[in-house]
Amino acid sequence: MLSIIVAIARNGIIGSGNSLIWHISEDLRRFKAITSGHPVVMGRKTFESIGRALPGRTNVVITRQSSFLAEGCTVVHSLEEALALFPESEEVFVIGGGEIYAQALPRAQRFYLTEVDADYEGDTRFPDWDRSQWLLTEQEHHPHGEKFPSPFTFLTYARKPAR
């Protein structure tokens, strides 16, 4: 099963200059709790921004570069190739970036979203998505973080069955 996990600013921005724009401790803890023990799939730029394989997870990097190597990761050249590595019953998380999210969104069955209630400048946006195709299953609002001034909300969606 394919899932997406992402933090999105109110204006759709998810990053700038191959890095996160904000540091929300609660969001990082949630990300770790949800993805630990599961495969994570990311684009090359996301991997380079993280700088290493994430511990406690099978890391898969998607790139067009045929000779790209990523220590501690499996390197593939398409989302299909990444998903073929795991049984369909396994929850596989796409963790970025923008291009990989765009490819995964039509196929994802679950969506873990952190909505940051602030606008940011950046060069990477999350693709447009239709909320009517998703059922909200969990919601947890935070008026601010431990060290983060803006409100944010953790949301979990499941894709509605096709009619």
PDB file of C-alpha atoms in Angstrom:
ATOM      1  CA  MET A   1       0.000   0.000   0.000  1.00  0.00           C
ATOM      2  CA  LEU A   2       1.357   3.371  -0.993  1.00  0.00           C
ATOM      3  CA  SER A   3       1.176   6.246   1.495  1.00  0.00           C
ATOM      4  CA  ILE A   4       2.325   9.845   1.323  1.00  0.00           C
ATOM      5  CA  ILE A   5       3.699  11.794   4.276  1.00  0.00           C
ATOM      6  CA  VAL A   6       4.350  15.525   3.903  1.00  0.00           C
ATOM      7  CA  ALA A   7       4.227  18.909   5.631  1.00  0.00           C
ATOM      8  CA  ILE A   8       2.675  21.664   3.513  1.00  0.00           C
ATOM      9  CA  ALA A   9       2.476  25.411   4.111  1.00  0.00           C
ATOM     10  CA  ARG A  10      -0.876  27.135   3.658  1.00  0.00           C
ATOM     11  CA  ASN A  11       0.243  28.327   0.204  1.00  0.00           C
ATOM     12  CA  GLY A  12       1.319  24.831  -0.928  1.00  0.00           C
ATOM     13  CA  ILE A  13       5.068  25.240  -0.412  1.00  0.00           C
ATOM     14  CA  ILE A  14       6.969  22.187   0.874  1.00  0.00           C
ATOM     15  CA  GLY A  15      10.579  23.265   0.462  1.00  0.00           C
ATOM     16  CA  SER A  16      13.150  25.721  -0.772  1.00  0.00           C
ATOM     17  CA  GLY A  17      16.638  25.118  -2.092  1.00  0.00           C
ATOM     18  CA  ASN A  18      16.369  21.354  -1.485  1.00  0.00           C
ATOM     19  CA  SER A  19      15.652  21.756   2.207  1.00  0.00           C
ATOM     20  CA  LEU A  20      12.790  22.103   4.639  1.00  0.00           C
ATOM     21  CA  ILE A  21      11.728  25.639   5.415  1.00  0.00           C
ATOM     22  CA  TRP A  22      10.681  25.039   9.011  1.00  0.00           C
ATOM     23  CA  HIS A  23      11.689  22.921  11.967  1.00  0.00           C
ATOM     24  CA  ILE A  24       8.702  21.582  13.871  1.00  0.00           C
ATOM     25  CA  SER A  25       9.865  19.102  16.518  1.00  0.00           C
ATOM     26  CA  GLU A  26       6.399  17.570  16.862  1.00  0.00           C
ATOM     27  CA  ASP A  27       6.211  16.967  13.104  1.00  0.00           C
ATOM     28  CA  LEU A  28       9.633  15.310  13.033  1.00  0.00           C
ATOM     29  CA  ARG A  29       8.614  13.023  15.914  1.00  0.00           C
ATOM     30  CA  ARG A  30       5.368  12.137  14.123  1.00  0.00           C
ATOM     31  CA  PHE A  31       7.277  11.418  10.900  1.00  0.00           C
ATOM     32  CA  LYS A  32       9.645   9.089  12.747  1.00  0.00           C
ATOM     33  CA  ALA A  33       6.847   7.297  14.615  1.00  0.00           C
ATOM     34  CA  ILE A  34       4.794   6.733  11.456  1.00  0.00           C
ATOM     35  CA  THR A  35       7.602   5.713   9.079  1.00  0.00           C
ATOM     36  CA  SER A  36       9.907   3.700  11.379  1.00  0.00           C
ATOM     37  CA  GLY A  37       9.990   0.052  10.381  1.00  0.00           C
ATOM     38  CA  HIS A  38       8.538   0.802   6.936  1.00  0.00           C
ATOM     39  CA  PRO A  39      10.133   1.434   3.545  1.00  0.00           C
ATOM     40  CA  VAL A  40      10.585   5.093   2.578  1.00  0.00           C
ATOM     41  CA  VAL A  41      10.835   6.193  -1.051  1.00  0.00           C
ATOM     42  CA  MET A  42      12.319   9.540  -1.998  1.00  0.00           C
ATOM     43  CA  GLY A  43      13.745  11.400  -4.938  1.00  0.00           C
ATOM     44  CA  ARG A  44      17.460  12.040  -5.274  1.00  0.00           C
ATOM     45  CA  LYS A  45      17.194  15.690  -4.249  1.00  0.00           C
ATOM     46  CA  THR A  46      15.324  14.738  -1.077  1.00  0.00           C
ATOM     47  CA  PHE A  47      17.968  12.138  -0.273  1.00  0.00           C
ATOM     48  CA  GLU A  48      20.732  14.705  -0.826  1.00  0.00           C
ATOM     49  CA  SER A  49      18.953  17.203   1.452  1.00  0.00           C
ATOM     50  CA  ILE A  50      18.708  14.575   4.218  1.00  0.00           C
ATOM     51  CA  GLY A  51      22.312  13.548   3.587  1.00  0.00           C
ATOM     52  CA  ARG A  52      22.037   9.934   4.729  1.00  0.00           C
ATOM     53  CA  ALA A  53      19.781   6.908   4.866  1.00  0.00           C
ATOM     54  CA  LEU A  54      17.106   7.199   7.536  1.00  0.00           C
ATOM     55  CA  PRO A  55      17.722   4.630  10.296  1.00  0.00           C
ATOM     56  CA  GLY A  56      15.170   1.927  11.056  1.00  0.00           C
ATOM     57  CA  ARG A  57      13.705   2.022   7.554  1.00  0.00           C
ATOM     58  CA  THR A  58      14.436   0.525   4.148  1.00  0.00           C
ATOM     59  CA  ASN A  59      15.471   3.565   2.078  1.00  0.00           C
ATOM     60  CA  VAL A  60      14.810   3.712  -1.665  1.00  0.00           C
ATOM     61  CA  VAL A  61      16.032   6.604  -3.821  1.00  0.00           C
ATOM     62  CA  ILE A  62      14.539   7.333  -7.249  1.00  0.00           C
ATOM     63  CA  THR A  63      16.831   9.038  -9.754  1.00  0.00           C
ATOM     64  CA  ARG A  64      17.287   9.384 -13.509  1.00  0.00           C
ATOM     65  CA  GLN A  65      21.065   9.204 -13.019  1.00  0.00           C
ATOM     66  CA  SER A  66      22.235   5.719 -14.003  1.00  0.00           C
ATOM     67  CA  SER A  67      25.440   5.831 -11.934  1.00  0.00           C
ATOM     68  CA  PHE A  68      24.005   7.419  -8.760  1.00  0.00           C
ATOM     69  CA  LEU A  69      24.985   5.689  -5.510  1.00  0.00           C
ATOM     70  CA  ALA A  70      23.435   6.296  -2.096  1.00  0.00           C
ATOM     71  CA  GLU A  71      25.021   4.547   0.862  1.00  0.00           C
ATOM     72  CA  GLY A  72      22.526   2.434   2.783  1.00  0.00           C
ATOM     73  CA  CYS A  73      19.865   2.837   0.093  1.00  0.00           C
ATOM     74  CA  THR A  74      18.493   0.937  -2.868  1.00  0.00           C
ATOM     75  CA  VAL A  75      18.661   3.110  -5.992  1.00  0.00           C
ATOM     76  CA  VAL A  76      15.941   2.752  -8.641  1.00  0.00           C
ATOM     77  CA  HIS A  77      14.830   4.755 -11.653  1.00  0.00           C
ATOM     78  CA  SER A  78      11.037   4.931 -11.317  1.00  0.00           C
ATOM     79  CA  LEU A  79       8.266   4.827  -8.754  1.00  0.00           C
ATOM     80  CA  GLU A  80       7.069   1.559 -10.305  1.00  0.00           C
ATOM     81  CA  GLU A  81      10.512   0.033  -9.790  1.00  0.00           C
ATOM     82  CA  ALA A  82      10.515   1.206  -6.166  1.00  0.00           C
ATOM     83  CA  LEU A  83       7.067  -0.226  -5.427  1.00  0.00           C
ATOM     84  CA  ALA A  84       7.954  -3.554  -7.070  1.00  0.00           C
ATOM     85  CA  LEU A  85      10.525  -4.110  -4.303  1.00  0.00           C
ATOM     86  CA  PHE A  86       7.813  -4.635  -1.672  1.00  0.00           C
ATOM     87  CA  PRO A  87       4.698  -6.773  -1.269  1.00  0.00           C
ATOM     88  CA  GLU A  88       1.452  -4.907  -1.900  1.00  0.00           C
ATOM     89  CA  SER A  89       0.464  -5.486   1.741  1.00  0.00           C
ATOM     90  CA  GLU A  90       3.479  -3.467   2.984  1.00  0.00           C
ATOM     91  CA  GLU A  91       2.873   0.213   3.732  1.00  0.00           C
ATOM     92  CA  VAL A  92       5.446   2.111   1.663  1.00  0.00           C
ATOM     93  CA  PHE A  93       5.905   5.837   2.347  1.00  0.00           C
ATOM     94  CA  VAL A  94       6.746   8.461  -0.247  1.00  0.00           C
ATOM     95  CA  ILE A  95       8.614  11.196   1.646  1.00  0.00           C
ATOM     96  CA  GLY A  96       9.452  13.636  -1.176  1.00  0.00           C
ATOM     97  CA  GLY A  97      10.102  15.602  -3.138  1.00  0.00           C
ATOM     98  CA  GLY A  98       7.671  17.426  -5.376  1.00  0.00           C
ATOM     99  CA  GLU A  99       8.134  15.299  -8.513  1.00  0.00           C
ATOM    100  CA  ILE A 100       7.836  12.019  -6.626  1.00  0.00           C
ATOM    101  CA  TYR A 101       4.748  13.248  -4.757  1.00  0.00           C
ATOM    102  CA  ALA A 102       3.127  14.133  -8.110  1.00  0.00           C
ATOM    103  CA  GLN A 103       3.763  10.594  -9.381  1.00  0.00           C
ATOM    104  CA  ALA A 104       2.572   8.957  -6.149  1.00  0.00           C
ATOM    105  CA  LEU A 105      -0.561  11.012  -5.480  1.00  0.00           C
ATOM    106  CA  PRO A 106      -2.863   9.216  -7.979  1.00  0.00           C
ATOM    107  CA  ARG A 107      -1.787   5.816  -6.575  1.00  0.00           C
ATOM    108  CA  ALA A 108      -1.620   6.583  -2.850  1.00  0.00           C
ATOM    109  CA  GLN A 109      -4.161   5.020  -0.504  1.00  0.00           C
ATOM    110  CA  ARG A 110      -3.218   6.930   2.641  1.00  0.00           C
ATOM    111  CA  PHE A 111      -2.062  10.505   3.158  1.00  0.00           C
ATOM    112  CA  TYR A 112      -0.357  11.772   6.341  1.00  0.00           C
ATOM    113  CA  LEU A 113      -0.377  15.554   6.160  1.00  0.00           C
ATOM    114  CA  THR A 114       0.951  18.281   8.408  1.00  0.00           C
ATOM    115  CA  GLU A 115      -0.727  21.549   7.439  1.00  0.00           C
ATOM    116  CA  VAL A 116       1.354  24.538   8.520  1.00  0.00           C
ATOM    117  CA  ASP A 117      -0.927  27.554   8.971  1.00  0.00           C
ATOM    118  CA  ALA A 118       1.492  30.093   7.494  1.00  0.00           C
ATOM    119  CA  ASP A 119       2.662  31.112   4.030  1.00  0.00           C
ATOM    120  CA  TYR A 120       6.277  30.555   3.024  1.00  0.00           C
ATOM    121  CA  GLU A 121       8.442  31.395   0.061  1.00  0.00           C
ATOM    122  CA  GLY A 122       9.987  28.414  -1.634  1.00  0.00           C
ATOM    123  CA  ASP A 123      10.677  26.677  -4.905  1.00  0.00           C
ATOM    124  CA  THR A 124       8.968  23.338  -4.307  1.00  0.00           C
ATOM    125  CA  ARG A 125       5.199  22.953  -4.115  1.00  0.00           C
ATOM    126  CA  PHE A 126       3.028  19.984  -3.303  1.00  0.00           C
ATOM    127  CA  PRO A 127       0.909  19.080  -6.337  1.00  0.00           C
ATOM    128  CA  ASP A 128      -2.737  20.116  -6.377  1.00  0.00           C
ATOM    129  CA  TRP A 129      -4.941  17.433  -4.895  1.00  0.00           C
ATOM    130  CA  ASP A 130      -8.681  16.907  -4.665  1.00  0.00           C
ATOM    131  CA  ARG A 131      -9.804  16.623  -1.036  1.00  0.00           C
ATOM    132  CA  SER A 132     -13.143  15.186  -2.190  1.00  0.00           C
ATOM    133  CA  GLN A 133     -11.310  11.946  -3.097  1.00  0.00           C
ATOM    134  CA  TRP A 134     -10.116  11.517   0.490  1.00  0.00           C
ATOM    135  CA  LEU A 135     -11.783  10.706   3.805  1.00  0.00           C
ATOM    136  CA  LEU A 136     -10.374  12.476   6.869  1.00  0.00           C
ATOM    137  CA  THR A 137      -9.729   9.793   9.516  1.00  0.00           C
ATOM    138  CA  GLU A 138      -7.646  11.690  12.110  1.00  0.00           C
ATOM    139  CA  GLN A 139      -7.061  15.334  12.991  1.00  0.00           C
ATOM    140  CA  GLU A 140      -4.923  16.891  15.734  1.00  0.00           C
ATOM    141  CA  HIS A 141      -4.542  20.675  15.922  1.00  0.00           C
ATOM    142  CA  HIS A 142      -1.617  22.446  17.599  1.00  0.00           C
ATOM    143  CA  PRO A 143      -1.847  26.219  18.236  1.00  0.00           C
ATOM    144  CA  HIS A 144       1.975  26.304  18.089  1.00  0.00           C
ATOM    145  CA  GLY A 145       4.935  23.997  18.576  1.00  0.00           C
ATOM    146  CA  GLU A 146       7.519  23.733  21.336  1.00  0.00           C
ATOM    147  CA  LYS A 147       9.721  26.156  19.390  1.00  0.00           C
ATOM    148  CA  PHE A 148       7.525  26.886  16.367  1.00  0.00           C
ATOM    149  CA  PRO A 149       5.321  29.993  16.455  1.00  0.00           C
ATOM    150  CA  SER A 150       2.649  29.122  13.862  1.00  0.00           C
ATOM    151  CA  PRO A 151      -0.337  26.809  14.244  1.00  0.00           C
ATOM    152  CA  PHE A 152      -0.210  23.430  12.512  1.00  0.00           C
ATOM    153  CA  THR A 153      -2.506  20.437  12.193  1.00  0.00           C
ATOM    154  CA  PHE A 154      -1.771  16.737  11.776  1.00  0.00           C
ATOM    155  CA  LEU A 155      -4.269  15.158   9.377  1.00  0.00           C
ATOM    156  CA  THR A 156      -4.608  11.577   8.184  1.00  0.00           C
ATOM    157  CA  TYR A 157      -6.662  10.747   5.111  1.00  0.00           C
ATOM    158  CA  ALA A 158      -7.699   7.480   3.482  1.00  0.00           C
ATOM    159  CA  ARG A 159      -8.598   7.406  -0.199  1.00  0.00           C
ATOM    160  CA  LYS A 160     -12.331   6.991  -0.749  1.00  0.00           C
ATOM    161  CA  PRO A 161     -13.282   3.836  -2.664  1.00  0.00           C
ATOM    162  CA  ALA A 162     -13.839   4.356  -6.389  1.00  0.00           C
ATOM    163  CA  ARG A 163     -17.510   4.449  -7.354  1.00  0.00           C
TER     164      ARG A 163
END
